[in-house]
mmCIF file of C-alpha atoms and ligand atoms in Angstrom:
data_model
loop_
_atom_site.group_PDB
_atom_site.id
_atom_site.type_symbol
_atom_site.label_atom_id
_atom_site.label_comp_id
_atom_site.label_asym_id
_atom_site.label_seq_id
_atom_site.Cartn_x
_atom_site.Cartn_y
_atom_site.Cartn_z
ATOM 1 C CA MET B 1 163.807 152.547 -55.203
ATOM 2 C CA SER B 2 161.048 152.396 -52.122
ATOM 3 C CA HIS B 3 162.677 152.325 -49.037
ATOM 4 C CA THR B 4 160.505 149.313 -47.287
ATOM 5 C CA THR B 5 161.041 147.086 -50.299
ATOM 6 C CA ASP B 6 164.984 147.914 -50.446
ATOM 7 C CA ASN B 7 166.598 144.931 -48.774
ATOM 8 C CA LEU B 8 170.340 145.826 -49.590
ATOM 9 C CA TRP B 9 169.835 149.394 -47.599
ATOM 10 C CA GLN B 10 167.522 147.422 -44.574
ATOM 11 C CA ALA B 11 170.560 145.022 -44.243
ATOM 12 C CA ILE B 12 173.062 148.154 -44.089
ATOM 13 C CA ARG B 13 170.811 149.604 -41.530
ATOM 14 C CA ASP B 14 170.965 146.735 -39.508
ATOM 15 C CA GLU B 15 174.025 145.702 -39.363
ATOM 16 C CA VAL B 16 175.460 148.792 -38.664
ATOM 17 C CA THR B 17 172.784 149.456 -36.232
ATOM 18 C CA THR B 18 174.093 146.458 -34.322
ATOM 19 C CA ALA B 19 177.847 147.871 -34.740
ATOM 20 C CA ALA B 20 176.800 151.417 -33.030
ATOM 21 C CA ALA B 21 175.264 149.972 -29.899
ATOM 22 C CA SER B 22 178.279 147.464 -29.363
ATOM 23 C CA GLU B 23 181.315 149.635 -29.923
ATOM 24 C CA PRO B 24 180.667 153.232 -28.855
ATOM 25 C CA MET B 25 183.809 155.030 -30.401
ATOM 26 C CA LEU B 26 182.622 153.987 -33.718
ATOM 27 C CA ALA B 27 178.975 155.385 -32.817
ATOM 28 C CA SER B 28 179.066 159.132 -34.036
ATOM 29 C CA PHE B 29 180.896 157.540 -37.364
ATOM 30 C CA LEU B 30 177.929 155.302 -37.715
ATOM 31 C CA HIS B 31 175.455 157.587 -37.148
ATOM 32 C CA MET B 32 176.726 160.171 -39.195
ATOM 33 C CA THR B 33 177.676 158.276 -42.283
ATOM 34 C CA VAL B 34 174.968 155.921 -42.278
ATOM 35 C CA LEU B 35 171.685 155.724 -39.717
ATOM 36 C CA ARG B 36 170.944 159.618 -40.397
ATOM 37 C CA HIS B 37 170.273 159.218 -44.027
ATOM 38 C CA LYS B 38 167.014 158.121 -45.842
ATOM 39 C CA SER B 39 168.453 155.696 -48.410
ATOM 40 C CA PHE B 40 171.001 154.022 -49.870
ATOM 41 C CA ASP B 41 171.933 156.703 -52.638
ATOM 42 C CA ASP B 42 172.391 159.509 -49.571
ATOM 43 C CA VAL B 43 174.857 157.552 -47.942
ATOM 44 C CA LEU B 44 176.984 156.816 -50.959
ATOM 45 C CA ALA B 45 177.074 160.430 -51.520
ATOM 46 C CA PHE B 46 177.654 161.613 -48.168
ATOM 47 C CA HIS B 47 180.348 159.095 -47.545
ATOM 48 C CA LEU B 48 182.588 158.996 -50.946
ATOM 49 C CA SER B 49 182.104 163.080 -50.560
ATOM 50 C CA SER B 50 183.848 163.375 -46.982
ATOM 51 C CA LYS B 51 186.221 160.923 -48.186
ATOM 52 C CA LEU B 52 187.596 162.818 -51.401
ATOM 53 C CA ALA B 53 186.887 166.284 -49.697
ATOM 54 C CA SER B 54 189.804 168.918 -49.759
ATOM 55 C CA ALA B 55 191.068 171.884 -49.009
ATOM 56 C CA THR B 56 189.841 173.526 -52.323
ATOM 57 C CA MET B 57 186.577 171.577 -52.800
ATOM 58 C CA ASP B 58 184.702 170.667 -49.820
ATOM 59 C CA ALA B 59 182.530 167.439 -48.963
ATOM 60 C CA ARG B 60 179.096 169.672 -49.329
ATOM 61 C CA ALA B 61 179.883 170.604 -52.983
ATOM 62 C CA LEU B 62 181.402 167.242 -54.032
ATOM 63 C CA MET B 63 177.789 165.699 -52.235
ATOM 64 C CA GLU B 64 175.829 167.683 -54.296
ATOM 65 C CA LEU B 65 177.387 166.731 -57.432
ATOM 66 C CA ILE B 66 177.439 162.702 -56.660
ATOM 67 C CA SER B 67 173.648 163.112 -55.540
ATOM 68 C CA GLU B 68 173.010 164.902 -59.002
ATOM 69 C CA ALA B 69 174.519 162.028 -60.751
ATOM 70 C CA LEU B 70 172.776 159.355 -58.576
ATOM 71 C CA GLN B 71 169.561 160.915 -60.003
ATOM 72 C CA ALA B 72 170.705 161.549 -63.593
ATOM 73 C CA ASP B 73 171.934 157.959 -63.811
ATOM 74 C CA PRO B 74 170.219 154.848 -61.548
ATOM 75 C CA LEU B 75 172.737 152.618 -63.388
ATOM 76 C CA ILE B 76 175.242 153.825 -61.258
ATOM 77 C CA ALA B 77 173.146 153.274 -57.881
ATOM 78 C CA ALA B 78 172.604 149.905 -59.538
ATOM 79 C CA ALA B 79 176.209 148.824 -59.993
ATOM 80 C CA ALA B 80 177.002 150.292 -56.646
ATOM 81 C CA ARG B 81 174.835 147.538 -55.010
ATOM 82 C CA ALA B 82 175.754 144.603 -57.638
ATOM 83 C CA ASP B 83 179.381 145.775 -56.385
ATOM 84 C CA ILE B 84 178.712 145.769 -53.013
ATOM 85 C CA GLN B 85 176.678 141.686 -53.578
ATOM 86 C CA ALA B 86 179.997 141.078 -55.353
ATOM 87 C CA VAL B 87 182.076 141.740 -52.976
ATOM 88 C CA ARG B 88 180.093 139.959 -50.255
ATOM 89 C CA ASP B 89 180.248 136.800 -52.048
ATOM 90 C CA ARG B 90 183.318 136.577 -53.567
ATOM 91 C CA ASP B 91 185.830 137.991 -50.463
ATOM 92 C CA PRO B 92 185.817 135.633 -48.003
ATOM 93 C CA ALA B 93 186.883 138.488 -45.268
ATOM 94 C CA CYS B 94 183.719 140.490 -45.831
ATOM 95 C CA LYS B 95 181.334 139.159 -43.556
ATOM 96 C CA ALA B 96 179.036 142.192 -44.072
ATOM 97 C CA PHE B 97 176.515 144.521 -47.014
ATOM 98 C CA SER B 98 178.119 147.667 -45.229
ATOM 99 C CA THR B 99 181.544 146.441 -44.802
ATOM 100 C CA PRO B 100 182.783 146.921 -48.498
ATOM 101 C CA LEU B 101 180.474 150.817 -48.136
ATOM 102 C CA LEU B 102 181.839 151.691 -45.142
ATOM 103 C CA PHE B 103 185.743 150.508 -45.052
ATOM 104 C CA PHE B 104 187.210 148.848 -48.183
ATOM 105 C CA LYS B 105 188.848 151.500 -50.418
ATOM 106 C CA GLY B 106 188.827 149.244 -53.739
ATOM 107 C CA TYR B 107 184.882 149.164 -53.411
ATOM 108 C CA GLN B 108 184.797 152.985 -52.640
ATOM 109 C CA ALA B 109 187.537 154.390 -55.128
ATOM 110 C CA LEU B 110 185.088 152.122 -57.772
ATOM 111 C CA GLN B 111 181.735 154.305 -57.062
ATOM 112 C CA CYS B 112 184.207 157.464 -57.402
ATOM 113 C CA TYR B 113 184.956 156.240 -60.612
ATOM 114 C CA ARG B 114 181.324 156.059 -61.457
ATOM 115 C CA VAL B 115 180.847 159.501 -61.313
ATOM 116 C CA ALA B 116 183.685 160.768 -62.500
ATOM 117 C CA HIS B 117 182.736 158.509 -65.698
ATOM 118 C CA TRP B 118 179.320 160.448 -65.467
ATOM 119 C CA LEU B 119 180.775 163.685 -65.747
ATOM 120 C CA TRP B 120 183.268 162.303 -68.440
ATOM 121 C CA ARG B 121 180.186 161.495 -70.854
ATOM 122 C CA GLU B 122 178.569 164.738 -69.376
ATOM 123 C CA GLY B 123 180.906 166.502 -71.444
ATOM 124 C CA ARG B 124 182.666 167.653 -68.042
ATOM 125 C CA GLU B 125 185.902 166.528 -68.746
ATOM 126 C CA ALA B 126 187.980 168.781 -66.354
ATOM 127 C CA LEU B 127 186.001 168.245 -63.430
ATOM 128 C CA ALA B 128 186.119 164.460 -64.111
ATOM 129 C CA LEU B 129 190.038 164.647 -64.615
ATOM 130 C CA HIS B 130 189.721 166.704 -60.705
ATOM 131 C CA LEU B 131 188.151 163.746 -59.742
ATOM 132 C CA GLN B 132 189.962 160.809 -61.197
ATOM 133 C CA ASN B 133 193.048 162.705 -59.243
ATOM 134 C CA ARG B 134 191.555 162.979 -55.846
ATOM 135 C CA ILE B 135 190.733 159.351 -56.293
ATOM 136 C CA SER B 136 193.915 158.782 -57.234
ATOM 137 C CA GLU B 137 195.610 160.584 -54.208
ATOM 138 C CA VAL B 138 192.988 159.573 -51.582
ATOM 139 C CA PHE B 139 192.731 155.782 -52.588
ATOM 140 C CA ALA B 140 195.885 154.881 -54.859
ATOM 141 C CA VAL B 141 193.334 153.710 -57.566
ATOM 142 C CA ASP B 142 194.193 155.394 -60.793
ATOM 143 C CA ILE B 143 191.140 155.553 -63.525
ATOM 144 C CA HIS B 144 190.739 157.175 -66.318
ATOM 145 C CA PRO B 145 187.368 158.651 -66.294
ATOM 146 C CA ALA B 146 186.685 157.829 -70.009
ATOM 147 C CA ALA B 147 187.318 153.732 -69.061
ATOM 148 C CA ARG B 148 184.002 151.512 -69.248
ATOM 149 C CA ILE B 149 183.744 149.294 -66.178
ATOM 150 C CA GLY B 150 180.798 147.375 -66.137
ATOM 151 C CA LYS B 151 178.612 146.269 -62.640
ATOM 152 C CA GLY B 152 179.196 143.283 -59.996
ATOM 153 C CA ILE B 153 183.128 144.296 -59.560
ATOM 154 C CA LEU B 154 185.290 142.759 -57.056
ATOM 155 C CA LEU B 155 188.382 145.464 -56.826
ATOM 156 C CA ASP B 156 190.182 143.799 -54.025
ATOM 157 C CA HIS B 157 192.186 146.387 -52.054
ATOM 158 C CA GLY B 158 192.301 148.298 -54.916
ATOM 159 C CA THR B 159 195.782 149.322 -54.025
ATOM 160 C CA GLY B 160 197.745 150.469 -56.798
ATOM 161 C CA PHE B 161 195.203 149.644 -59.724
ATOM 162 C CA VAL B 162 195.821 151.524 -63.014
ATOM 163 C CA VAL B 163 193.503 151.784 -65.779
ATOM 164 C CA GLY B 164 193.972 153.785 -69.418
ATOM 165 C CA GLU B 165 191.608 155.613 -71.115
ATOM 166 C CA THR B 166 190.146 152.701 -73.824
ATOM 167 C CA VAL B 167 189.814 149.982 -71.003
ATOM 168 C CA VAL B 168 186.631 148.130 -71.000
ATOM 169 C CA ILE B 169 186.058 145.512 -68.366
ATOM 170 C CA ASP B 170 182.337 143.935 -68.683
ATOM 171 C CA ASP B 171 180.188 142.782 -65.461
ATOM 172 C CA ASN B 172 181.451 140.021 -62.959
ATOM 173 C CA VAL B 173 184.949 140.782 -63.315
ATOM 174 C CA SER B 174 187.618 140.532 -60.166
ATOM 175 C CA ILE B 175 190.368 141.992 -59.771
ATOM 176 C CA LEU B 176 193.035 142.155 -56.819
ATOM 177 C CA GLN B 177 195.543 145.136 -56.078
ATOM 178 C CA GLU B 178 198.248 146.064 -58.064
ATOM 179 C CA VAL B 179 196.830 145.610 -61.517
ATOM 180 C CA THR B 180 197.405 147.610 -64.543
ATOM 181 C CA LEU B 181 195.246 147.645 -67.802
ATOM 182 C CA GLY B 182 197.450 149.997 -69.951
ATOM 183 C CA GLY B 183 199.095 150.094 -73.126
ATOM 184 C CA THR B 184 202.127 149.045 -74.960
ATOM 185 C CA GLY B 185 203.654 152.349 -75.096
ATOM 186 C CA LYS B 186 203.661 151.539 -78.734
ATOM 187 C CA GLU B 187 200.167 152.347 -79.719
ATOM 188 C CA SER B 188 198.001 154.988 -79.883
ATOM 189 C CA GLY B 189 194.160 155.722 -80.327
ATOM 190 C CA ASP B 190 192.011 152.270 -78.793
ATOM 191 C CA ARG B 191 195.246 151.331 -77.064
ATOM 192 C CA HIS B 192 193.869 149.569 -73.990
ATOM 193 C CA PRO B 193 192.537 145.695 -72.946
ATOM 194 C CA LYS B 194 189.414 144.479 -72.830
ATOM 195 C CA ILE B 195 188.102 142.425 -70.228
ATOM 196 C CA ARG B 196 185.442 140.527 -70.497
ATOM 197 C CA THR B 197 182.646 139.099 -68.139
ATOM 198 C CA GLY B 198 183.871 136.366 -65.698
ATOM 199 C CA VAL B 199 187.592 137.094 -65.910
ATOM 200 C CA LEU B 200 189.907 136.820 -62.547
ATOM 201 C CA ILE B 201 192.573 138.979 -62.650
ATOM 202 C CA GLY B 202 195.502 138.182 -59.618
ATOM 203 C CA ALA B 203 197.528 140.299 -57.726
ATOM 204 C CA GLY B 204 199.974 142.839 -59.722
ATOM 205 C CA ALA B 205 199.130 141.480 -63.480
ATOM 206 C CA LYS B 206 199.912 143.819 -65.971
ATOM 207 C CA ILE B 207 198.008 143.392 -69.168
ATOM 208 C CA LEU B 208 199.640 145.341 -71.765
ATOM 209 C CA GLY B 209 198.010 146.824 -75.245
ATOM 210 C CA ASN B 210 194.283 146.520 -77.035
ATOM 211 C CA ILE B 211 194.059 142.510 -76.202
ATOM 212 C CA GLU B 212 190.954 140.620 -75.246
ATOM 213 C CA ILE B 213 190.770 138.751 -71.939
ATOM 214 C CA GLY B 214 188.357 136.415 -72.899
ATOM 215 C CA THR B 215 184.844 135.461 -71.027
ATOM 216 C CA GLY B 216 185.620 133.320 -67.758
ATOM 217 C CA ALA B 217 189.626 133.402 -68.301
ATOM 218 C CA LYS B 218 192.254 133.408 -65.122
ATOM 219 C CA VAL B 219 195.394 135.692 -65.001
ATOM 220 C CA GLY B 220 197.980 134.729 -62.512
ATOM 221 C CA ALA B 221 199.145 137.063 -59.987
ATOM 222 C CA GLY B 222 202.166 139.011 -61.265
ATOM 223 C CA SER B 223 201.791 138.332 -64.816
ATOM 224 C CA VAL B 224 202.404 140.281 -67.995
ATOM 225 C CA VAL B 225 199.865 139.391 -70.390
ATOM 226 C CA LEU B 226 200.781 140.964 -74.021
ATOM 227 C CA GLU B 227 198.601 138.877 -76.282
ATOM 228 C CA PRO B 228 195.197 138.106 -76.830
ATOM 229 C CA VAL B 229 193.720 135.429 -74.240
ATOM 230 C CA PRO B 230 191.107 132.811 -75.048
ATOM 231 C CA PRO B 231 187.943 132.493 -72.804
ATOM 232 C CA HIS B 232 188.193 129.875 -70.238
ATOM 233 C CA VAL B 233 192.218 129.582 -70.212
ATOM 234 C CA THR B 234 194.581 130.291 -66.831
ATOM 235 C CA VAL B 235 197.718 132.515 -68.398
ATOM 236 C CA VAL B 236 200.691 132.779 -66.046
ATOM 237 C CA GLY B 237 204.054 134.560 -66.600
ATOM 238 C CA VAL B 238 206.200 136.985 -67.522
ATOM 239 C CA PRO B 239 205.316 137.216 -70.825
ATOM 240 C CA ALA B 240 202.517 135.089 -69.902
ATOM 241 C CA HIS B 241 200.973 131.783 -71.749
ATOM 242 C CA ILE B 242 198.667 129.492 -71.327
ATOM 243 C CA VAL B 243 199.145 127.013 -68.339
ATOM 244 C CA GLY B 244 195.857 125.162 -67.972
ATOM 245 C CA ASN B 245 191.733 125.590 -68.832
ATOM 246 C CA CYS B 246 189.359 127.058 -66.241
ATOM 247 C CA ASP B 247 186.227 125.092 -65.974
ATOM 248 C CA GLU B 248 184.128 127.456 -63.595
ATOM 249 C CA ALA B 249 182.232 129.739 -65.989
ATOM 250 C CA GLN B 250 183.278 133.049 -63.885
ATOM 251 C CA PRO B 251 186.843 132.125 -62.429
ATOM 252 C CA ALA B 252 185.668 135.870 -60.454
ATOM 253 C CA GLN B 253 182.749 134.271 -58.884
ATOM 254 C CA ALA B 254 184.435 131.455 -57.926
ATOM 255 C CA MET B 255 187.944 133.224 -56.745
ATOM 256 C CA ASP B 256 189.315 129.718 -57.156
ATOM 257 C CA HIS B 257 193.454 130.553 -57.841
ATOM 258 C CA ARG B 258 193.992 127.000 -58.760
ATOM 259 C CA ILE B 259 195.188 125.975 -61.863
ATOM 260 C CA ILE B 260 193.669 123.221 -63.950
ATOM 261 C CA GLU B 261 196.088 121.339 -66.026
ATOM 262 C CA ASP B 262 195.171 120.421 -69.423
ATOM 263 C CA GLN B 263 193.334 117.312 -69.760
HETATM 264 C C1 COA O 1 208.893 146.614 -73.306
HETATM 265 C C2 COA O 1 207.881 147.197 -74.473
HETATM 266 C C3 COA O 1 208.109 148.621 -74.680
HETATM 267 C C4 COA O 1 208.076 146.356 -75.885
HETATM 268 O O1 COA O 1 208.936 146.226 -76.215
HETATM 269 P P1 COA O 1 209.329 145.570 -77.930
HETATM 270 O O2 COA O 1 211.079 145.523 -77.921
HETATM 271 O O3 COA O 1 208.383 146.652 -78.783
HETATM 272 O O4 COA O 1 209.138 144.234 -77.632
HETATM 273 P P2 COA O 1 208.071 143.205 -78.286
HETATM 274 O O5 COA O 1 206.288 143.699 -77.951
HETATM 275 O O6 COA O 1 208.346 143.330 -80.062
HETATM 276 O O7 COA O 1 208.473 142.161 -77.732
HETATM 277 C C5 COA O 1 209.747 141.776 -77.577
HETATM 278 C C6 COA O 1 209.930 140.273 -76.620
HETATM 279 O O8 COA O 1 209.880 140.600 -75.374
HETATM 280 C C7 COA O 1 208.773 140.387 -75.135
HETATM 281 N N1 COA O 1 208.307 141.097 -74.074
HETATM 282 C C8 COA O 1 207.299 142.091 -74.593
HETATM 283 N N2 COA O 1 207.023 143.264 -73.107
HETATM 284 C C9 COA O 1 207.484 142.441 -72.389
HETATM 285 C C10 COA O 1 207.678 142.888 -70.779
HETATM 286 N N3 COA O 1 207.319 143.948 -70.261
HETATM 287 N N4 COA O 1 208.137 141.673 -70.117
HETATM 288 C C11 COA O 1 208.445 140.553 -70.399
HETATM 289 N N5 COA O 1 208.752 140.358 -72.096
HETATM 290 C C12 COA O 1 207.796 141.291 -72.628
HETATM 291 C C13 COA O 1 208.014 140.166 -75.769
HETATM 292 O O9 COA O 1 207.040 138.990 -75.393
HETATM 293 C C14 COA O 1 208.643 139.493 -76.988
HETATM 294 O O10 COA O 1 209.274 138.174 -76.878
HETATM 295 P P3 COA O 1 209.403 136.999 -77.997
HETATM 296 O O11 COA O 1 210.138 138.113 -78.717
HETATM 297 O O12 COA O 1 209.431 135.829 -77.556
HETATM 298 O O13 COA O 1 208.487 136.610 -78.528
HETATM 299 C C15 COA O 1 206.629 146.907 -73.955
HETATM 300 O O14 COA O 1 206.040 145.531 -74.198
HETATM 301 C C16 COA O 1 206.349 147.084 -72.363
HETATM 302 O O15 COA O 1 206.534 146.404 -71.262
HETATM 303 N N6 COA O 1 206.266 148.218 -72.635
HETATM 304 C C17 COA O 1 206.148 149.134 -71.234
HETATM 305 C C18 COA O 1 204.331 149.583 -71.123
HETATM 306 C C19 COA O 1 204.006 150.100 -69.428
HETATM 307 O O16 COA O 1 204.332 150.031 -68.588
HETATM 308 N N7 COA O 1 202.585 150.127 -69.739
HETATM 309 C C20 COA O 1 201.906 150.677 -68.203
HETATM 310 C C21 COA O 1 201.369 151.454 -68.981
HETATM 311 S S1 COA O 1 199.561 152.528 -67.613
#
């Protein structure tokens, strides 16, 4: 993408320039992380690598790896951009485009997963699993690198999010903290949930088994979902049951947690 037409990158630079001027204690961090870089992709590679670095894998090696992934598959950066827009649009606590990139670990963990997923698809499974482990240690987000996750995802807070190997999450889904998309323990092979577009999953929900959560459905906080959920309904409870319809096309975007009673 041309730097002159990159509106997101320009908005992030402008926000960070203002923040650096108004908060001297953050100026050095903001300069190192954002202002000295030439593009959004460079910032992503620098910042994620500094988060994931460890005693046995340094930030420079990780930055080269992340840059390699971003160059090889432009869909990674496209998804990272769509995720920023999703957080900015849907999270009332997010007032700036730079905030998820700099400070929201759900967002950061998801972008690290995208690199691990690229490695997995490239057949570099051991390195993908190493990244999964580091992401889990650093962010408390444990996503199997084989799982498939679309773009425009709000992973709010991120803490305790667990995703199994055969999970599929379509575009424009919103997920709160402490959600598990796992197996029942009774199936093998393709054994994990499939989350369709526009779904909103409340904090602490556990969705277990190879079941589909239909387009535009809502899953209430703390639910244990063991059966497929039809499109555009709300389910709650342990085990979860249908309590109403969703009149929004995409509850993930509206982030309205109210239940609409059946008419
Ligand atoms: C409990 C479990 C092992 C299923 O055991 P099971 O004896 O085979 O149970 P079934 O699936 O036949 O369900 C029996 C009943 O228990 C209910 N049930 C099953 N699991 C339940 C759970 N976790 N919470 C509440 N109710 C549950 C079912 O709805 C069903 O109710 P019904 O008889 O009224 O229809 C499984 O559902 C489970 O919770 N596994 C844990 C998996 C996990 O932690 N995965 C995370 C991986 S990251």
